[in-house]
mmCIF file of C-alpha atoms in Angstrom:
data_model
loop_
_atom_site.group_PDB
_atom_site.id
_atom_site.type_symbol
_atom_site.label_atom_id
_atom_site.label_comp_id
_atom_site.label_asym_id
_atom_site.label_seq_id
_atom_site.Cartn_x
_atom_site.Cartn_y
_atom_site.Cartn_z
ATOM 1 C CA UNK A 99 -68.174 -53.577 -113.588
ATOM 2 C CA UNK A 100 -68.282 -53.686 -117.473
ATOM 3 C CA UNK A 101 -70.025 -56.287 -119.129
ATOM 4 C CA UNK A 102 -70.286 -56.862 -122.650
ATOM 5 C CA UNK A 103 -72.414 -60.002 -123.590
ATOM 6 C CA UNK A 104 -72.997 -61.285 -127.404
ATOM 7 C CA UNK A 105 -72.911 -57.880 -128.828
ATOM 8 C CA UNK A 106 -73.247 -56.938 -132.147
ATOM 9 C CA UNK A 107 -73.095 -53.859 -133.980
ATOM 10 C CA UNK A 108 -73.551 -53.172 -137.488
ATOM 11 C CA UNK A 109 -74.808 -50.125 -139.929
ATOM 12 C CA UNK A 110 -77.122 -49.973 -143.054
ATOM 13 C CA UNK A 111 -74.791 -48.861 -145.858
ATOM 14 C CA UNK A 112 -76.150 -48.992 -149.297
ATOM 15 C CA UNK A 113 -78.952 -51.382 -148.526
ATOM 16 C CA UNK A 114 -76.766 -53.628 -146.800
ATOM 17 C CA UNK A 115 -75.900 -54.137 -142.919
ATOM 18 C CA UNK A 116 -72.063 -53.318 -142.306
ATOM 19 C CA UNK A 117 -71.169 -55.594 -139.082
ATOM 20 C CA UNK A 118 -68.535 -53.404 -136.836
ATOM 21 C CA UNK A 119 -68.540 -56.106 -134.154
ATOM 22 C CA UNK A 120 -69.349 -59.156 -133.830
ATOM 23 C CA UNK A 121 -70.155 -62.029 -130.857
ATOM 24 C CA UNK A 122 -68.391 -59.183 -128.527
ATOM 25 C CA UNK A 123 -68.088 -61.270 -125.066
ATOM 26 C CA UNK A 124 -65.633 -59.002 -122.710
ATOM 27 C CA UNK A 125 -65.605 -58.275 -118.985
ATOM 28 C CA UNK A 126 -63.585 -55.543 -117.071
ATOM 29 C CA UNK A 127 -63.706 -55.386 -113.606
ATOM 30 C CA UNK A 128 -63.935 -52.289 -111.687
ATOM 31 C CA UNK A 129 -60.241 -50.477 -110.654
ATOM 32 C CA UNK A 130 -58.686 -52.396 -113.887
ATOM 33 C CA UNK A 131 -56.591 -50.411 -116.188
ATOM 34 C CA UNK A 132 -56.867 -52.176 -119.804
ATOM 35 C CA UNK A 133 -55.731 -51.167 -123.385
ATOM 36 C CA UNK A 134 -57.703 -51.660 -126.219
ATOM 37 C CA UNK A 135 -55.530 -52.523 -129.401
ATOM 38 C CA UNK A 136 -56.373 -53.201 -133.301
ATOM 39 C CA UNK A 137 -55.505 -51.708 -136.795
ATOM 40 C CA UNK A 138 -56.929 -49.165 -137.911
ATOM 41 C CA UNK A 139 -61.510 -50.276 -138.501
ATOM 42 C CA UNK A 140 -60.853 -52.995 -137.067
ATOM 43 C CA UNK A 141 -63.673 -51.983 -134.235
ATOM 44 C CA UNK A 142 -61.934 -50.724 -131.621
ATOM 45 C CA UNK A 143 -62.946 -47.099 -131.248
ATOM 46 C CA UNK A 144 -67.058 -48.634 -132.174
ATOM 47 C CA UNK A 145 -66.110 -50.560 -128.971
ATOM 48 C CA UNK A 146 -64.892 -47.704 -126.804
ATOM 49 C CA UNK A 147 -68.239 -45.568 -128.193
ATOM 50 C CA UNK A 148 -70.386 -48.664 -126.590
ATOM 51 C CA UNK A 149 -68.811 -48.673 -123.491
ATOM 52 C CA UNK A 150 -68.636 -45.109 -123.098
ATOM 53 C CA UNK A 151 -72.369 -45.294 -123.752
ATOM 54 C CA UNK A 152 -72.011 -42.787 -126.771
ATOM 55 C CA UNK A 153 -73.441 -45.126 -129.309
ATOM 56 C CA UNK A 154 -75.655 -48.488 -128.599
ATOM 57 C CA UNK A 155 -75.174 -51.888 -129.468
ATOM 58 C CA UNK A 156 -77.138 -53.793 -132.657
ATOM 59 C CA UNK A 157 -78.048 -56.398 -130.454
ATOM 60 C CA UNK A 158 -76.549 -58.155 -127.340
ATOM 61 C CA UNK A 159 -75.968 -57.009 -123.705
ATOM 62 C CA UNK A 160 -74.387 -54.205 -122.155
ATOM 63 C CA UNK A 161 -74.443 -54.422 -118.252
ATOM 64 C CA UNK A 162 -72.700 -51.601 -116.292
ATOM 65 C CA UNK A 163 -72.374 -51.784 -112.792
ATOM 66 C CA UNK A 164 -75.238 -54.859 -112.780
ATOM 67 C CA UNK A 165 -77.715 -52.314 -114.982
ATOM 68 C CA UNK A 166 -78.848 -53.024 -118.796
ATOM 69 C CA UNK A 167 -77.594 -49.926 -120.378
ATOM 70 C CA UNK A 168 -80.133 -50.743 -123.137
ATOM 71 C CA UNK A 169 -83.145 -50.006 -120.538
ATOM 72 C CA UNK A 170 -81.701 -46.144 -120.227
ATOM 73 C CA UNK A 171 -83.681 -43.445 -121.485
ATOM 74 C CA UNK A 172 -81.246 -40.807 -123.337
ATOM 75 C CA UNK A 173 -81.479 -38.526 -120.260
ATOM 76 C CA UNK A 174 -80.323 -41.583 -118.505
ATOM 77 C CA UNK A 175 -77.546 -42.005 -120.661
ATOM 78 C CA UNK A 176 -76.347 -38.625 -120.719
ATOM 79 C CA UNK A 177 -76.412 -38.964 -116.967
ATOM 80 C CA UNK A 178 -74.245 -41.524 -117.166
ATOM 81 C CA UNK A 179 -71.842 -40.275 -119.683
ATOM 82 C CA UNK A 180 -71.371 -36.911 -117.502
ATOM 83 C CA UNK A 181 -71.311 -38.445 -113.787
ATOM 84 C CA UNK A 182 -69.917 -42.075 -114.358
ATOM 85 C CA UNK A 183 -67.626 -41.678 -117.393
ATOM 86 C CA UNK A 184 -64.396 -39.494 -118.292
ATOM 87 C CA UNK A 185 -63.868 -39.149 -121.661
ATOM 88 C CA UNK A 186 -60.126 -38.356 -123.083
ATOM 89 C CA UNK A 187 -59.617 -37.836 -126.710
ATOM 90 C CA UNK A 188 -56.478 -37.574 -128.944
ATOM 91 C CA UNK A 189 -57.571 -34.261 -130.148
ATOM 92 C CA UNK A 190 -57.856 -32.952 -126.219
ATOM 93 C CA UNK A 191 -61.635 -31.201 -127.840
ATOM 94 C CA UNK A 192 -61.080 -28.238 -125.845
ATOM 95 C CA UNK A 193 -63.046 -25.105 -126.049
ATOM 96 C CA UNK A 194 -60.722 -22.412 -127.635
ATOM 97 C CA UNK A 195 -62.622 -19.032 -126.205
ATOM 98 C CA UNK A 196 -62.789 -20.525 -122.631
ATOM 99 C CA UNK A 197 -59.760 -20.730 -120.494
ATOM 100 C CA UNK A 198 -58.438 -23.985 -118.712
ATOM 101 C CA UNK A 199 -60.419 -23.155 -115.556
ATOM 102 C CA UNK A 200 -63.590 -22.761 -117.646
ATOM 103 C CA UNK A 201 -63.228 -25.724 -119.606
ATOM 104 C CA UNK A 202 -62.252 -27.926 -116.439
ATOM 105 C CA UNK A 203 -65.777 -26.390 -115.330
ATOM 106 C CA UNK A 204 -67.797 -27.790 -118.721
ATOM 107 C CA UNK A 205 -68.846 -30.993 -116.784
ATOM 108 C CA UNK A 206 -70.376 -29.423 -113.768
ATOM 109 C CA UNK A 207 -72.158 -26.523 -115.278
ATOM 110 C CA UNK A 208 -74.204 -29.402 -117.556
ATOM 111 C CA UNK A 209 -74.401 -31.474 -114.226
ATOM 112 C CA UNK A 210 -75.764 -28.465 -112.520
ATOM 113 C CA UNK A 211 -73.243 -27.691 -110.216
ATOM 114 C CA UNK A 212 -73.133 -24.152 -108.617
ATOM 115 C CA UNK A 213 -70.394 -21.543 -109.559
ATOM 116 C CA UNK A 214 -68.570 -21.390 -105.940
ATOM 117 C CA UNK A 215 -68.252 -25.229 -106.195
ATOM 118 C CA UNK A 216 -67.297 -25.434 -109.598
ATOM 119 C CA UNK A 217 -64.595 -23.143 -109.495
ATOM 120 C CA UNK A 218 -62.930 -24.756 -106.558
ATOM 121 C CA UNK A 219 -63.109 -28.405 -108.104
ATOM 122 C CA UNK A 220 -61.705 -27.477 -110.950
ATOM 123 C CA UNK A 221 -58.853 -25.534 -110.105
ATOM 124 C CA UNK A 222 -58.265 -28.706 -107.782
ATOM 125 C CA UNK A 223 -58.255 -30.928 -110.483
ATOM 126 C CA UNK A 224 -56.081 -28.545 -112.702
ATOM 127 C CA UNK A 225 -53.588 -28.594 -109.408
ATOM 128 C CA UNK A 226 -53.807 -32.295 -109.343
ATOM 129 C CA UNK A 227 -52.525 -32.453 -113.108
ATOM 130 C CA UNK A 228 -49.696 -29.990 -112.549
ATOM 131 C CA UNK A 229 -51.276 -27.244 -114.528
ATOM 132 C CA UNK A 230 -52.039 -25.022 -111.069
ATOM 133 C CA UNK A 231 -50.147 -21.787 -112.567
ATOM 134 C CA UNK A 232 -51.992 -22.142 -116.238
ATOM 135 C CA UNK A 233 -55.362 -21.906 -115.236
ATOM 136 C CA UNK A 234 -56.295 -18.401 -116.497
ATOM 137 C CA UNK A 235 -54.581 -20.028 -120.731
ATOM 138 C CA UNK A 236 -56.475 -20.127 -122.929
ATOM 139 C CA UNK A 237 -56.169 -23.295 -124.885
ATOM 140 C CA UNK A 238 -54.134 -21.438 -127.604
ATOM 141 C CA UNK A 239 -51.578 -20.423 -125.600
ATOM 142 C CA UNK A 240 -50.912 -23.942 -123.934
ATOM 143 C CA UNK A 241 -48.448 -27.128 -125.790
ATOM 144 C CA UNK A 242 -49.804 -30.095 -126.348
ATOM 145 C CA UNK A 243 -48.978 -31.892 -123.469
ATOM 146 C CA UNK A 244 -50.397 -28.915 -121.325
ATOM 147 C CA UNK A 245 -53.868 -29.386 -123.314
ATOM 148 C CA UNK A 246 -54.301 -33.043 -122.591
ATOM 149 C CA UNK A 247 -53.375 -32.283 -119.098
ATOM 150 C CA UNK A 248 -56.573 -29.960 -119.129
ATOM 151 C CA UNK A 249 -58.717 -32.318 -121.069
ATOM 152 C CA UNK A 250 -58.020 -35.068 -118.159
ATOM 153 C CA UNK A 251 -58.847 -32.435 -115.767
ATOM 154 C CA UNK A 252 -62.044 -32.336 -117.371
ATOM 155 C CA UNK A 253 -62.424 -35.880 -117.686
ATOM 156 C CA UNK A 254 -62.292 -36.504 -113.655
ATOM 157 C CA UNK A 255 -63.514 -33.399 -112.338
ATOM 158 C CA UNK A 256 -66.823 -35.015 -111.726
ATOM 159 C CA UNK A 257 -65.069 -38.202 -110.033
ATOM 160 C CA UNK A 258 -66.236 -40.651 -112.429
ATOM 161 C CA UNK A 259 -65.382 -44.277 -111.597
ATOM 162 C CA UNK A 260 -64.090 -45.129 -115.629
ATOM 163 C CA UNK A 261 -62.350 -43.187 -117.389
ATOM 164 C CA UNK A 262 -62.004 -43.868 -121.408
ATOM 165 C CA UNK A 263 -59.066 -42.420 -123.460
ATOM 166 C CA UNK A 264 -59.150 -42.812 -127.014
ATOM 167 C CA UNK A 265 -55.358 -42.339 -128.348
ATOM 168 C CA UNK A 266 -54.672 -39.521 -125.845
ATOM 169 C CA UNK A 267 -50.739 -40.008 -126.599
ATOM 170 C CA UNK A 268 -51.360 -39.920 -129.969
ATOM 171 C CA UNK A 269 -50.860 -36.063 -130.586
ATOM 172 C CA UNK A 270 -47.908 -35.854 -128.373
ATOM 173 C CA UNK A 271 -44.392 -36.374 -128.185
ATOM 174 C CA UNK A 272 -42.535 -39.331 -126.791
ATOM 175 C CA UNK A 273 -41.541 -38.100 -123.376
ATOM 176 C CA UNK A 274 -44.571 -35.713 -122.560
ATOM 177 C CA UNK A 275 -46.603 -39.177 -123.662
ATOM 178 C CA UNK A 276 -45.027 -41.000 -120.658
ATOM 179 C CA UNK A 277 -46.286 -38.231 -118.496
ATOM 180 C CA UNK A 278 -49.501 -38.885 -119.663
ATOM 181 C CA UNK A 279 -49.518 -42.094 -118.897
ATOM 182 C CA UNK A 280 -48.032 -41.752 -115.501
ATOM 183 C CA UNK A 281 -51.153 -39.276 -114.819
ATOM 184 C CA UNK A 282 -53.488 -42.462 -115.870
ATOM 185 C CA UNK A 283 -51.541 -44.911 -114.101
ATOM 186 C CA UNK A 284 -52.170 -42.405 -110.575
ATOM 187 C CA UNK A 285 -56.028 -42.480 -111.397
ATOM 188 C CA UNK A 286 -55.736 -46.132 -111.338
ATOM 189 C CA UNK A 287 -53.959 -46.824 -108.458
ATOM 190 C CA UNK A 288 -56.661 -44.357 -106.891
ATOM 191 C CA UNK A 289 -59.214 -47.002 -108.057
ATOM 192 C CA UNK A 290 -60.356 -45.440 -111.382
ATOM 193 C CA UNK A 291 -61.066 -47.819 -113.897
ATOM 194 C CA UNK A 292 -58.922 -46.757 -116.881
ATOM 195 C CA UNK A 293 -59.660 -48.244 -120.386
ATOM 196 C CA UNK A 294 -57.713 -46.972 -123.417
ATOM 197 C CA UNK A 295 -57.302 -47.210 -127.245
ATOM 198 C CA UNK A 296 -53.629 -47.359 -128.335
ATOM 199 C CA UNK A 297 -51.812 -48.398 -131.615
ATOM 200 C CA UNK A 298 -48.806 -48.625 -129.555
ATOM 201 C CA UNK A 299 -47.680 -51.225 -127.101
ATOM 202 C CA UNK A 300 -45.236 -49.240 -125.691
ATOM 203 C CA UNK A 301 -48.565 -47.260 -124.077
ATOM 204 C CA UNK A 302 -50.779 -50.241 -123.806
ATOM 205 C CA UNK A 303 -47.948 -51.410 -121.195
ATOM 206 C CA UNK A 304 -48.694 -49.552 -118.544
ATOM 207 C CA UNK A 305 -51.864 -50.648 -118.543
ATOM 208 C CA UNK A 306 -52.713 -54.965 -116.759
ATOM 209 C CA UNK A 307 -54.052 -56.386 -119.307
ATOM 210 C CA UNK A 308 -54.530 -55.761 -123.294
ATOM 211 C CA UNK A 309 -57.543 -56.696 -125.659
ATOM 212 C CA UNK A 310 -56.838 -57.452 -129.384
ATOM 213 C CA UNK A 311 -59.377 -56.213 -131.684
ATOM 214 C CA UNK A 312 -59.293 -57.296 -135.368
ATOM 215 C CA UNK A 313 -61.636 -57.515 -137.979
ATOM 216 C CA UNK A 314 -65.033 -56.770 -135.253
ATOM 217 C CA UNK A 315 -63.687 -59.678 -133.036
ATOM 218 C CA UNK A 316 -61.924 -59.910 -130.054
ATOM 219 C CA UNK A 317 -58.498 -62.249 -130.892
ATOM 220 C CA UNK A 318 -57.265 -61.693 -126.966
ATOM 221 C CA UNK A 319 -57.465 -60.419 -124.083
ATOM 222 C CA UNK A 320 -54.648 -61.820 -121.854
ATOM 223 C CA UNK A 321 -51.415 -60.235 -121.093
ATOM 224 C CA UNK A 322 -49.695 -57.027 -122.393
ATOM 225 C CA UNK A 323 -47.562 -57.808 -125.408
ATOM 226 C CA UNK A 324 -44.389 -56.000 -126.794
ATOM 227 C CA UNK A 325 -44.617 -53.851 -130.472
ATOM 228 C CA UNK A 326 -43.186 -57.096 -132.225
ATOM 229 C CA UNK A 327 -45.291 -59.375 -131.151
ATOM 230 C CA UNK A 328 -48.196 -56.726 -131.784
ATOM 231 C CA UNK A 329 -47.149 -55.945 -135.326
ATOM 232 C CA UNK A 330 -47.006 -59.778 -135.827
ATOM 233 C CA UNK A 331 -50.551 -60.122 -134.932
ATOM 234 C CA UNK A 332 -51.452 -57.359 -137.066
ATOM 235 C CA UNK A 333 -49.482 -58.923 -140.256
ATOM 236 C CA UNK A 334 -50.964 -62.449 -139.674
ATOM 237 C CA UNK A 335 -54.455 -60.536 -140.021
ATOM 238 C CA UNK A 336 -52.962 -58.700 -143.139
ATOM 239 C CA UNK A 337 -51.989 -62.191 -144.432
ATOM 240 C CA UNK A 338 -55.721 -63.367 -143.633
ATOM 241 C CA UNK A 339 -56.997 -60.870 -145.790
ATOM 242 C CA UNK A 340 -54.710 -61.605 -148.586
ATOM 243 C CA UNK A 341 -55.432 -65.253 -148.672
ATOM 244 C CA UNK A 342 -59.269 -64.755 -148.425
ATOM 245 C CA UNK A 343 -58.702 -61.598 -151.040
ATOM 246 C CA UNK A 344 -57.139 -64.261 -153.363
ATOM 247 C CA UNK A 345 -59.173 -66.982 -153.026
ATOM 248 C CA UNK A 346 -61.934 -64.809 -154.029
ATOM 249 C CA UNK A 347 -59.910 -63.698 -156.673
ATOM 250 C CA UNK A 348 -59.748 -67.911 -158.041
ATOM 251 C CA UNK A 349 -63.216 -68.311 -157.079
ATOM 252 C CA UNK A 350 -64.181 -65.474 -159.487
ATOM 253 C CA UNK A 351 -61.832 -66.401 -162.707
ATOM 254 C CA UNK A 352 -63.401 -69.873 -162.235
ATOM 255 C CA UNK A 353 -66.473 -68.542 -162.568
ATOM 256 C CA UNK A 354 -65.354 -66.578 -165.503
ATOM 257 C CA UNK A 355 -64.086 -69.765 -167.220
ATOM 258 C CA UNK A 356 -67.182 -71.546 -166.376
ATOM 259 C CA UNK A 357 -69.230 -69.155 -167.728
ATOM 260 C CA UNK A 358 -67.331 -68.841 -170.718
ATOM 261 C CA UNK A 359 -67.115 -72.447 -171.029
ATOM 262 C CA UNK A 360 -70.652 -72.762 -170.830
ATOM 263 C CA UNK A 361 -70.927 -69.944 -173.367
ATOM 264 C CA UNK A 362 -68.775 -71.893 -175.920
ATOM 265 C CA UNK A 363 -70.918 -75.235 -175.651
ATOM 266 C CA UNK A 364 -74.233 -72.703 -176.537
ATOM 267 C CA UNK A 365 -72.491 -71.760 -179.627
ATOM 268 C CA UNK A 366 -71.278 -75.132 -180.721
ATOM 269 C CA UNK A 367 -74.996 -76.713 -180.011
ATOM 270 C CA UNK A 368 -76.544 -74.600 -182.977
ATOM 271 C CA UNK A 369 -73.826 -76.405 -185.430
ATOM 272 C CA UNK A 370 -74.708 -79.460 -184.460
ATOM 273 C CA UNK A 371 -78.318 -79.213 -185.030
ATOM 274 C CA UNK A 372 -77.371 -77.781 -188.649
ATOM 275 C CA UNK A 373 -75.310 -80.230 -189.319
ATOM 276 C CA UNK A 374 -77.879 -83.060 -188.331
ATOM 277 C CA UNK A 375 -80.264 -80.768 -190.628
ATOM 278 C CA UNK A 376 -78.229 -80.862 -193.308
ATOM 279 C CA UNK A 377 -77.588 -85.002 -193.201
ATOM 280 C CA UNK A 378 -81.993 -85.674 -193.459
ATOM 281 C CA UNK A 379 -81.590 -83.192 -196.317
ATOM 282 C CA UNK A 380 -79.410 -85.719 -197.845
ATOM 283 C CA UNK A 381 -81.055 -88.758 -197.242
#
């Protein structure tokens, strides 16, 4: 199980801490399959890099499976990241001089696996994705759809019990998408625990249950909504930011006029004083 407790994270930019996330309180049980939606910096991907143990939290809790990810060493980490966690990316990140057998076989050569059983794991897990008769491609010679199918190869050819995809429709076409998705929806029924980033609710429907990102906070994490209701959540943020971007905006020309009022009663003192020189002179 995935638990996220009070987390923070921010980074030092220009002498100043930039907060990514903030007061992050989230829970996903094991076997769930749950999108991850937000515009674009609103946190979402810094939240996927947490979970997926790629990047550490500011401060706050991170519990996987019961354990403080925060007490792992970074060989720990990288254990976990190779045997507990499938990564998926938009940009599949395959290796273009090694074939799709080779690059199915990336995960267990750094786990240590020997050749014999590397080689027959992943040509099973290139059989499970449909990609049985393209093993010997190289990644250059494979469509789109074909590469992501090898990148989730890669991603569960060491049976890891989460799997995180980061836009992995984003790259593709409408219908080959869907097949994508049907692919995750399989390793969840299986009892993989499938977490993924989306911009589109048409994707984030497949999965049971959608998180809201926005601005470093979570705004929901209930149901799966449709596009319009998603867009509307993203305008009402866009709306936020224009009210707060205007009322900084009055706050500064009040400033302004304050200052410049204040400015004006400086310059009128010194003609008072003259004046109240000039009326002794008299008397």
């Amino acid at each position: 199980m995935i638990r996220l407790k009070k987390v923070v994270k921010s980074y030092p930019v220009a002498g100043e801490d930039l907060v990514v996330l903030q007061d992050i309180d989230l829970q996903i049980k094991n076997g769930e399959f749950v999108a991850i939606m937000g515009p674009s910096g609103s946190g979402k991907s810094t939240l996927m890099n947490i979970i997926g143990c790629l990047d550490k939290p500011t401060s706050g809790e991170y519990l996987l499976n019961g354990k403080q990810v925060s007490a792992y060493d970074e060989k720990e980490l990288a254990g976990v990241r190779n045997q507990s966690v499938g990564f998926v990316f938009q940009q599949f990140q395959l290796l273009p001089r090694l074939n799709a057998l080779q690059n199915v076989e990336l995960p267990m050569i750094y786990a240590g696996v020997g050749k014999k059983e590397r080689i027959d794991r992943a040509q099973e897990a290139l059989e499970k994705v449909g990609l049985g008769d393209r093993m010997d491609h190289l990644p250059n010679a494979l469509s789109g759809g074909q590469k992501q199918r090898v990148a989730i190869a890669r991603a569960i050819v060491n049976e890891p019990n989460i799997i995180l995809a980061d836009e992995p429709t984003g790259a593709l076409d409408s219908k080959t998408g869907v097949q994508i998705m049907d692919m995750f929806t399989l390793l969840n029924k299986e009892g993989t625990t499938v977490i993924l980033v989306t911009h589109e609710a048409e994707i984030a429907s497949y999965a049971n249950r959608t998180i809201f990102v926005r601005d470093g906070k979570l705004t929901s994490a209930g149901a799966v909504v449709d596009q319009e209701s998603y867009e509307k959540l993203v305008a009402s943020g866009a709306e936020e930011e224009q009210e707060q971007e205007e009322r900084s905006i009055t706050e500064n020309e009040e400033s302004v006029h304050l200052d410049e009022s204040r400015g004006n009663e400086m310059k009128i003192e010194p003609s008072l004083v003259d004046h109240q020189k000039a009326e002794e002179g008299k008397m």
